[in-house]
Amino acid sequence: LAGPWAVVGNVGDSRVYRLRDGVLDRLTVDHTLSRAMRLDPGRASPLDHVLTRAIGAEAQVTVDVGVALLARGDRFLLCSDGVSDVLDDELLAYVLNLDPDAHAVARALVDGAVAAGSEDDATALVMDVHDDRPGGAPWIC
């Protein structure tokens, strides 16, 4: 976090989403061969899991970096492909809107991914932006 900004960096196929006013936006792109070849994202492909960038694969890696302005009430989801591969964005948005308890939502996403048959690691971290701190900067917990 940098003042009212969230700085988002990603490599690989783990994702960062922001839920604002009930609308889910993906803030990252997957670094996979299927995406690089512009294959239909709605259809599964064996190339979905072939990474074009990964930490540790090369001596140096290019990291995508972006910024997102924080707003009170925003909810952020960081998740592994073990979650995002089996739960589509519409379902992620639905679950993120269900409960004000970030921990309970993260647990529900992981449990849902496992129940949906995820064979990859299923990890979810949910963070909420709360009221402004003294000095005007929002804070996350």
PDB file of C-alpha atoms in Angstrom:
ATOM      1  CA  LEU A   1       0.000   0.000   0.000  1.00  0.00           C
ATOM      2  CA  ALA A   2       1.185   3.495  -0.816  1.00  0.00           C
ATOM      3  CA  GLY A   3      -1.162   6.070   0.662  1.00  0.00           C
ATOM      4  CA  PRO A   4      -4.524   5.699  -1.077  1.00  0.00           C
ATOM      5  CA  TRP A   5      -3.073   3.278  -3.650  1.00  0.00           C
ATOM      6  CA  ALA A   6      -2.686  -0.475  -3.789  1.00  0.00           C
ATOM      7  CA  VAL A   7       0.334  -1.513  -5.840  1.00  0.00           C
ATOM      8  CA  VAL A   8      -0.269  -4.856  -7.545  1.00  0.00           C
ATOM      9  CA  GLY A   9       2.522  -6.968  -9.002  1.00  0.00           C
ATOM     10  CA  ASN A  10       2.112 -10.371 -10.569  1.00  0.00           C
ATOM     11  CA  VAL A  11       4.007 -13.132 -12.305  1.00  0.00           C
ATOM     12  CA  GLY A  12       2.464 -16.461 -13.306  1.00  0.00           C
ATOM     13  CA  ASP A  13      -1.195 -17.368 -13.006  1.00  0.00           C
ATOM     14  CA  SER A  14      -2.202 -16.379  -9.502  1.00  0.00           C
ATOM     15  CA  ARG A  15      -4.709 -13.542  -9.638  1.00  0.00           C
ATOM     16  CA  VAL A  16      -5.710 -10.336  -7.879  1.00  0.00           C
ATOM     17  CA  TYR A  17      -9.307  -9.145  -8.058  1.00  0.00           C
ATOM     18  CA  ARG A  18     -11.038  -6.050  -6.674  1.00  0.00           C
ATOM     19  CA  LEU A  19     -14.711  -6.068  -5.731  1.00  0.00           C
ATOM     20  CA  ARG A  20     -16.152  -2.549  -5.691  1.00  0.00           C
ATOM     21  CA  ASP A  21     -19.848  -1.827  -5.313  1.00  0.00           C
ATOM     22  CA  GLY A  22     -20.634  -5.452  -6.124  1.00  0.00           C
ATOM     23  CA  VAL A  23     -18.628  -5.473  -9.377  1.00  0.00           C
ATOM     24  CA  LEU A  24     -15.588  -7.756  -9.682  1.00  0.00           C
ATOM     25  CA  ASP A  25     -12.577  -6.581 -11.714  1.00  0.00           C
ATOM     26  CA  ARG A  26      -9.508  -8.703 -12.399  1.00  0.00           C
ATOM     27  CA  LEU A  27      -6.404  -6.573 -11.811  1.00  0.00           C
ATOM     28  CA  THR A  28      -3.878  -9.067 -13.177  1.00  0.00           C
ATOM     29  CA  VAL A  29      -3.334 -11.113 -16.317  1.00  0.00           C
ATOM     30  CA  ASP A  30      -2.275 -14.748 -16.452  1.00  0.00           C
ATOM     31  CA  HIS A  31       1.172 -15.407 -17.901  1.00  0.00           C
ATOM     32  CA  THR A  32       0.261 -18.643 -19.675  1.00  0.00           C
ATOM     33  CA  LEU A  33       0.938 -19.989 -23.133  1.00  0.00           C
ATOM     34  CA  SER A  34      -2.793 -20.193 -23.911  1.00  0.00           C
ATOM     35  CA  ARG A  35      -3.187 -16.474 -23.185  1.00  0.00           C
ATOM     36  CA  ALA A  36      -0.046 -15.596 -25.165  1.00  0.00           C
ATOM     37  CA  MET A  37      -1.431 -17.545 -28.123  1.00  0.00           C
ATOM     38  CA  ARG A  38      -4.807 -15.814 -27.653  1.00  0.00           C
ATOM     39  CA  LEU A  39      -6.734 -19.047 -27.301  1.00  0.00           C
ATOM     40  CA  ASP A  40     -10.400 -18.839 -26.312  1.00  0.00           C
ATOM     41  CA  PRO A  41     -10.407 -18.165 -22.540  1.00  0.00           C
ATOM     42  CA  GLY A  42     -13.780 -19.895 -22.211  1.00  0.00           C
ATOM     43  CA  ARG A  43     -12.404 -23.245 -23.363  1.00  0.00           C
ATOM     44  CA  ALA A  44      -9.996 -25.356 -21.349  1.00  0.00           C
ATOM     45  CA  SER A  45      -6.658 -26.051 -22.987  1.00  0.00           C
ATOM     46  CA  PRO A  46      -3.587 -28.031 -21.912  1.00  0.00           C
ATOM     47  CA  LEU A  47      -1.692 -24.767 -22.490  1.00  0.00           C
ATOM     48  CA  ASP A  48      -3.623 -23.065 -19.647  1.00  0.00           C
ATOM     49  CA  HIS A  49      -1.032 -24.341 -17.181  1.00  0.00           C
ATOM     50  CA  VAL A  50       2.111 -23.697 -19.211  1.00  0.00           C
ATOM     51  CA  LEU A  51       3.557 -20.538 -17.685  1.00  0.00           C
ATOM     52  CA  THR A  52       5.389 -18.006 -19.817  1.00  0.00           C
ATOM     53  CA  ARG A  53       6.677 -16.229 -16.709  1.00  0.00           C
ATOM     54  CA  ALA A  54       7.361 -17.611 -13.253  1.00  0.00           C
ATOM     55  CA  ILE A  55       9.512 -16.719 -10.279  1.00  0.00           C
ATOM     56  CA  GLY A  56      12.580 -18.952 -10.223  1.00  0.00           C
ATOM     57  CA  ALA A  57      12.263 -20.171 -13.816  1.00  0.00           C
ATOM     58  CA  GLU A  58      14.908 -17.715 -15.049  1.00  0.00           C
ATOM     59  CA  ALA A  59      17.595 -15.598 -13.394  1.00  0.00           C
ATOM     60  CA  GLN A  60      15.426 -12.525 -14.033  1.00  0.00           C
ATOM     61  CA  VAL A  61      11.697 -12.183 -14.491  1.00  0.00           C
ATOM     62  CA  THR A  62       9.521  -9.340 -15.727  1.00  0.00           C
ATOM     63  CA  VAL A  63       6.857  -8.434 -13.185  1.00  0.00           C
ATOM     64  CA  ASP A  64       3.641  -6.738 -14.287  1.00  0.00           C
ATOM     65  CA  VAL A  65       2.983  -3.824 -11.930  1.00  0.00           C
ATOM     66  CA  GLY A  66      -0.160  -1.749 -11.700  1.00  0.00           C
ATOM     67  CA  VAL A  67      -1.854   0.534  -9.218  1.00  0.00           C
ATOM     68  CA  ALA A  68      -5.435   0.651  -8.005  1.00  0.00           C
ATOM     69  CA  LEU A  69      -6.952   3.535  -6.085  1.00  0.00           C
ATOM     70  CA  LEU A  70      -8.369   2.302  -2.783  1.00  0.00           C
ATOM     71  CA  ALA A  71     -11.921   3.186  -1.818  1.00  0.00           C
ATOM     72  CA  ARG A  72     -13.780   2.483   1.397  1.00  0.00           C
ATOM     73  CA  GLY A  73     -15.683  -0.778   1.006  1.00  0.00           C
ATOM     74  CA  ASP A  74     -13.365  -2.305  -1.599  1.00  0.00           C
ATOM     75  CA  ARG A  75     -12.641  -5.983  -1.171  1.00  0.00           C
ATOM     76  CA  PHE A  76      -9.529  -7.555  -2.679  1.00  0.00           C
ATOM     77  CA  LEU A  77      -9.048 -11.242  -3.471  1.00  0.00           C
ATOM     78  CA  LEU A  78      -5.616 -12.777  -4.056  1.00  0.00           C
ATOM     79  CA  CYS A  79      -5.965 -16.370  -5.178  1.00  0.00           C
ATOM     80  CA  SER A  80      -4.057 -19.221  -6.730  1.00  0.00           C
ATOM     81  CA  ASP A  81      -5.122 -20.895  -9.947  1.00  0.00           C
ATOM     82  CA  GLY A  82      -6.424 -23.760  -7.832  1.00  0.00           C
ATOM     83  CA  VAL A  83      -9.305 -21.408  -7.004  1.00  0.00           C
ATOM     84  CA  SER A  84      -9.688 -19.364 -10.195  1.00  0.00           C
ATOM     85  CA  ASP A  85      -9.482 -22.384 -12.526  1.00  0.00           C
ATOM     86  CA  VAL A  86     -12.561 -24.037 -11.018  1.00  0.00           C
ATOM     87  CA  LEU A  87     -14.614 -21.059  -9.784  1.00  0.00           C
ATOM     88  CA  ASP A  88     -15.500 -18.598 -12.550  1.00  0.00           C
ATOM     89  CA  ASP A  89     -15.493 -14.834 -12.031  1.00  0.00           C
ATOM     90  CA  GLU A  90     -19.281 -14.712 -11.631  1.00  0.00           C
ATOM     91  CA  LEU A  91     -19.162 -17.239  -8.782  1.00  0.00           C
ATOM     92  CA  LEU A  92     -16.168 -15.480  -7.198  1.00  0.00           C
ATOM     93  CA  ALA A  93     -18.138 -12.213  -7.178  1.00  0.00           C
ATOM     94  CA  TYR A  94     -21.176 -13.937  -5.678  1.00  0.00           C
ATOM     95  CA  VAL A  95     -19.165 -15.495  -2.831  1.00  0.00           C
ATOM     96  CA  LEU A  96     -17.213 -12.273  -2.184  1.00  0.00           C
ATOM     97  CA  ASN A  97     -20.545 -10.469  -1.725  1.00  0.00           C
ATOM     98  CA  LEU A  98     -22.006 -13.087   0.651  1.00  0.00           C
ATOM     99  CA  ASP A  99     -20.362 -12.330   3.975  1.00  0.00           C
ATOM    100  CA  PRO A 100     -18.714  -9.301   5.596  1.00  0.00           C
ATOM    101  CA  ASP A 101     -16.176 -11.608   7.308  1.00  0.00           C
ATOM    102  CA  ALA A 102     -13.134 -11.737   4.996  1.00  0.00           C
ATOM    103  CA  HIS A 103     -11.764 -14.867   6.684  1.00  0.00           C
ATOM    104  CA  ALA A 104     -15.060 -16.728   6.237  1.00  0.00           C
ATOM    105  CA  VAL A 105     -15.184 -15.752   2.560  1.00  0.00           C
ATOM    106  CA  ALA A 106     -11.605 -16.922   1.960  1.00  0.00           C
ATOM    107  CA  ARG A 107     -12.416 -20.241   3.635  1.00  0.00           C
ATOM    108  CA  ALA A 108     -15.603 -20.610   1.543  1.00  0.00           C
ATOM    109  CA  LEU A 109     -13.650 -19.991  -1.677  1.00  0.00           C
ATOM    110  CA  VAL A 110     -11.016 -22.601  -0.823  1.00  0.00           C
ATOM    111  CA  ASP A 111     -13.654 -25.113   0.303  1.00  0.00           C
ATOM    112  CA  GLY A 112     -15.648 -24.425  -2.869  1.00  0.00           C
ATOM    113  CA  ALA A 113     -12.588 -24.953  -5.066  1.00  0.00           C
ATOM    114  CA  VAL A 114     -11.815 -28.271  -3.380  1.00  0.00           C
ATOM    115  CA  ALA A 115     -15.459 -29.367  -3.671  1.00  0.00           C
ATOM    116  CA  ALA A 116     -15.420 -28.397  -7.362  1.00  0.00           C
ATOM    117  CA  GLY A 117     -12.537 -30.807  -7.908  1.00  0.00           C
ATOM    118  CA  SER A 118      -9.508 -28.529  -7.909  1.00  0.00           C
ATOM    119  CA  GLU A 119      -6.390 -30.645  -8.276  1.00  0.00           C
ATOM    120  CA  ASP A 120      -4.042 -27.689  -7.757  1.00  0.00           C
ATOM    121  CA  ASP A 121      -3.208 -25.773  -4.607  1.00  0.00           C
ATOM    122  CA  ALA A 122      -6.247 -23.738  -3.573  1.00  0.00           C
ATOM    123  CA  THR A 123      -5.295 -20.544  -1.768  1.00  0.00           C
ATOM    124  CA  ALA A 124      -7.380 -17.418  -1.172  1.00  0.00           C
ATOM    125  CA  LEU A 125      -6.664 -14.227   0.748  1.00  0.00           C
ATOM    126  CA  VAL A 126      -9.466 -11.680   1.135  1.00  0.00           C
ATOM    127  CA  MET A 127      -8.732  -8.142   2.310  1.00  0.00           C
ATOM    128  CA  ASP A 128     -11.202  -5.347   3.014  1.00  0.00           C
ATOM    129  CA  VAL A 129     -10.630  -1.597   2.807  1.00  0.00           C
ATOM    130  CA  HIS A 130     -12.063   0.088   5.891  1.00  0.00           C
ATOM    131  CA  ASP A 131     -12.703   3.638   7.045  1.00  0.00           C
ATOM    132  CA  ASP A 132     -10.035   6.270   6.633  1.00  0.00           C
ATOM    133  CA  ARG A 133      -7.217   6.501   9.124  1.00  0.00           C
ATOM    134  CA  PRO A 134      -6.242   9.849  10.567  1.00  0.00           C
ATOM    135  CA  GLY A 135      -4.552  11.680   7.716  1.00  0.00           C
ATOM    136  CA  GLY A 136      -7.024  10.439   5.124  1.00  0.00           C
ATOM    137  CA  ALA A 137      -5.486   7.147   3.976  1.00  0.00           C
ATOM    138  CA  PRO A 138      -7.750   4.085   3.906  1.00  0.00           C
ATOM    139  CA  TRP A 139      -6.543   0.939   5.612  1.00  0.00           C
ATOM    140  CA  ILE A 140      -6.863  -2.738   4.858  1.00  0.00           C
ATOM    141  CA  CYS A 141      -7.454  -5.619   7.209  1.00  0.00           C
TER     142      CYS A 141
END
